Amino acid sequence: MNRQLQTELDAALTAVVEDIRRAADELARVLEAERDALASADAAALDRIGSHKQQLMQQLEQYDAERVQLSEALPAAALLATRWQEVLQTLANCRQLNQRNGSLVAQRLEQVRRALAVLTGQPGDAELYGPSGELRARPRSQQLAQA
C-alpha cells in the first residue's frame, strides 16, 4: 500500500471513530432527555426523542460498518485504541441509560395495568393489551360506587 493511500485511510478511520464518538455522546444526551420526558409523562417529547434515538442508532450502525471495513485494511487501527475504548465506555453508559429508561417504562406500564384492573374489575394480572398494543380482553363496565 502506498504511503499516500495509507495516510488517507488512517485519516478516514480517525474521522469515522470521531463520528462514532460524537453520535454516542449525542445518544447519551438523548437518553437523558428521554428519562426526563418519561418522568414528566411528556408524550410529544417522547415521540420526538424516539425518532431522534432511532436516527442516531442507524448512524452508529453505519459508522461502525465503515470502521470495521477501514480497520481491516489498516495496520494503524491499533493507534486509535484509546479513543475507541472511550467510545466503548460511552456506549456502555448509553446501554445503562437505556436500561434505566426501560425500567421506568415498565414501572409506568405496571401502574397503568393496576389502574385498569381497578376500573374494569378484572384481576391485576389480566393481560388487557398484547405486545403490539392490541386489545386482548373486552373490559366490562362495573359500578364502583353509588351516591
Short mmCIF file of C-alpha atoms in Angstrom, two decimals:
data_model
loop_
_atom_site.label_atom_id
_atom_site.label_comp_id
_atom_site.label_asym_id
_atom_site.label_seq_id
_atom_site.Cartn_x
_atom_site.Cartn_y
_atom_site.Cartn_z
CA MET A 1 0.00 0.00 0.00
CA ASN A 2 1.49 3.33 -0.94
CA ARG A 3 2.13 5.96 1.69
CA GLN A 4 -0.47 8.47 0.46
CA LEU A 5 -3.25 5.87 0.38
CA GLN A 6 -2.38 4.67 3.87
CA THR A 7 -2.40 8.26 5.14
CA GLU A 8 -5.83 8.83 3.60
CA LEU A 9 -7.18 5.59 5.08
CA ASP A 10 -5.76 6.49 8.50
CA ALA A 11 -7.46 9.88 8.30
CA ALA A 12 -10.73 8.24 7.24
CA LEU A 13 -10.60 5.78 10.14
CA THR A 14 -9.83 8.56 12.60
CA ALA A 15 -12.77 10.56 11.24
CA VAL A 16 -15.15 7.60 11.49
CA VAL A 17 -14.14 6.89 15.09
CA GLU A 18 -14.68 10.57 15.87
CA ASP A 19 -18.11 10.42 14.19
CA ILE A 20 -18.97 7.40 16.33
CA ARG A 21 -17.83 9.23 19.46
CA ARG A 22 -19.97 12.28 18.63
CA ALA A 23 -23.02 10.13 17.85
CA ALA A 24 -22.56 8.13 21.07
CA ASP A 25 -22.28 11.34 23.10
CA GLU A 26 -25.44 12.64 21.43
CA LEU A 27 -27.20 9.34 22.15
CA ALA A 28 -26.31 9.67 25.84
CA ARG A 29 -27.82 13.19 25.87
CA VAL A 30 -30.94 11.93 24.09
CA LEU A 31 -31.33 9.09 26.60
CA GLU A 32 -31.11 11.61 29.46
CA ALA A 33 -33.77 13.72 27.74
CA GLU A 34 -35.88 10.58 27.30
CA ARG A 35 -35.67 9.92 31.02
CA ASP A 36 -36.81 13.48 31.75
CA ALA A 37 -39.70 13.11 29.30
CA LEU A 38 -40.68 9.79 30.87
CA ALA A 39 -40.59 11.33 34.34
CA SER A 40 -42.83 14.20 33.23
CA ALA A 41 -45.05 11.96 31.04
CA ASP A 42 -44.43 14.24 28.04
CA ALA A 43 -45.77 12.13 25.16
CA ALA A 44 -44.88 14.66 22.45
CA ALA A 45 -41.27 14.86 23.65
CA LEU A 46 -41.08 11.05 23.87
CA ASP A 47 -42.22 10.79 20.25
CA ARG A 48 -39.58 13.29 19.06
CA ILE A 49 -36.89 11.69 21.21
CA GLY A 50 -37.77 8.20 19.97
CA SER A 51 -37.34 9.32 16.37
CA HIS A 52 -34.04 11.02 17.16
CA LYS A 53 -32.82 7.96 19.07
CA GLN A 54 -33.67 5.70 16.13
CA GLN A 55 -31.83 8.03 13.73
CA LEU A 56 -28.74 8.00 15.97
CA MET A 57 -28.79 4.21 16.20
CA GLN A 58 -28.90 3.95 12.41
CA GLN A 59 -25.99 6.39 12.14
CA LEU A 60 -23.99 4.39 14.69
CA GLU A 61 -24.60 1.18 12.75
CA GLN A 62 -23.47 2.83 9.52
CA TYR A 63 -20.37 4.36 11.12
CA ASP A 64 -19.45 1.05 12.74
CA ALA A 65 -19.69 -0.78 9.42
CA GLU A 66 -17.32 1.82 7.95
CA ARG A 67 -14.99 1.46 10.94
CA VAL A 68 -14.84 -2.31 10.58
CA GLN A 69 -14.12 -2.06 6.87
CA LEU A 70 -11.36 0.51 7.37
CA SER A 71 -9.87 -1.37 10.34
CA GLU A 72 -9.43 -4.49 8.26
CA ALA A 73 -7.37 -2.54 5.73
CA LEU A 74 -5.17 -0.68 8.19
CA PRO A 75 -2.41 -1.84 10.47
CA ALA A 76 -2.56 1.58 12.14
CA ALA A 77 -6.01 0.87 13.58
CA ALA A 78 -4.34 -0.02 16.88
CA LEU A 79 -3.24 3.61 17.22
CA LEU A 80 -6.88 4.53 17.83
CA ALA A 81 -7.26 2.03 20.66
CA THR A 82 -7.51 4.68 23.39
CA ARG A 83 -10.11 6.71 21.53
CA TRP A 84 -12.02 3.53 20.70
CA GLN A 85 -12.05 2.50 24.38
CA GLU A 86 -13.58 5.90 25.21
CA VAL A 87 -16.27 5.29 22.59
CA LEU A 88 -16.98 1.83 24.03
CA GLN A 89 -17.28 3.33 27.52
CA THR A 90 -19.76 5.92 26.24
CA LEU A 91 -21.77 3.20 24.52
CA ALA A 92 -21.79 1.11 27.73
CA ASN A 93 -23.12 4.17 29.55
CA CYS A 94 -25.81 4.52 26.86
CA ARG A 95 -26.81 0.89 27.41
CA GLN A 96 -27.20 1.55 31.15
CA LEU A 97 -29.23 4.70 30.49
CA ASN A 98 -31.47 2.81 28.08
CA GLN A 99 -31.99 0.00 30.60
CA ARG A 100 -32.88 2.57 33.26
CA ASN A 101 -35.40 4.16 30.91
CA GLY A 102 -36.82 0.73 30.08
CA SER A 103 -37.29 0.05 33.80
CA LEU A 104 -39.13 3.33 34.17
CA VAL A 105 -41.40 2.41 31.25
CA ALA A 106 -42.06 -1.00 32.83
CA GLN A 107 -42.98 0.66 36.15
CA ARG A 108 -45.38 3.04 34.41
CA LEU A 109 -46.93 0.16 32.48
CA GLU A 110 -47.50 -1.75 35.70
CA GLN A 111 -49.16 1.30 37.27
CA VAL A 112 -51.47 1.60 34.26
CA ARG A 113 -52.29 -2.11 34.42
CA ARG A 114 -53.20 -1.85 38.10
CA ALA A 115 -55.36 1.21 37.44
CA LEU A 116 -57.12 -0.58 34.58
CA ALA A 117 -57.69 -3.60 36.81
CA VAL A 118 -59.43 -1.39 39.36
CA LEU A 119 -61.50 0.37 36.72
CA THR A 120 -62.52 -2.79 34.85
CA GLY A 121 -62.93 -5.11 37.81
CA GLN A 122 -60.52 -7.61 36.33
CA PRO A 123 -57.63 -9.21 38.17
CA GLY A 124 -54.47 -7.13 38.14
CA ASP A 125 -52.53 -9.76 36.22
CA ALA A 126 -55.04 -9.92 33.34
CA GLU A 127 -53.45 -9.09 30.02
CA LEU A 128 -55.54 -6.27 28.58
CA TYR A 129 -53.13 -5.37 25.81
CA GLY A 130 -50.80 -7.50 23.73
CA PRO A 131 -47.17 -6.64 22.96
CA SER A 132 -48.17 -4.68 19.85
CA GLY A 133 -50.88 -2.74 21.69
CA GLU A 134 -53.92 -4.71 20.51
CA LEU A 135 -56.80 -5.13 22.97
CA ARG A 136 -56.83 -8.72 24.24
CA ALA A 137 -59.82 -8.69 26.55
CA ARG A 138 -63.03 -6.73 26.37
CA PRO A 139 -63.16 -4.64 29.51
CA ARG A 140 -66.58 -4.55 31.08
CA SER A 141 -68.03 -1.63 32.92
CA GLN A 142 -68.61 -2.09 36.58
CA GLN A 143 -70.18 0.27 39.04
CA LEU A 144 -67.60 1.31 41.60
CA ALA A 145 -69.88 3.34 43.86
CA GLN A 146 -73.33 4.80 44.10
CA ALA A 147 -74.31 8.15 45.57
#
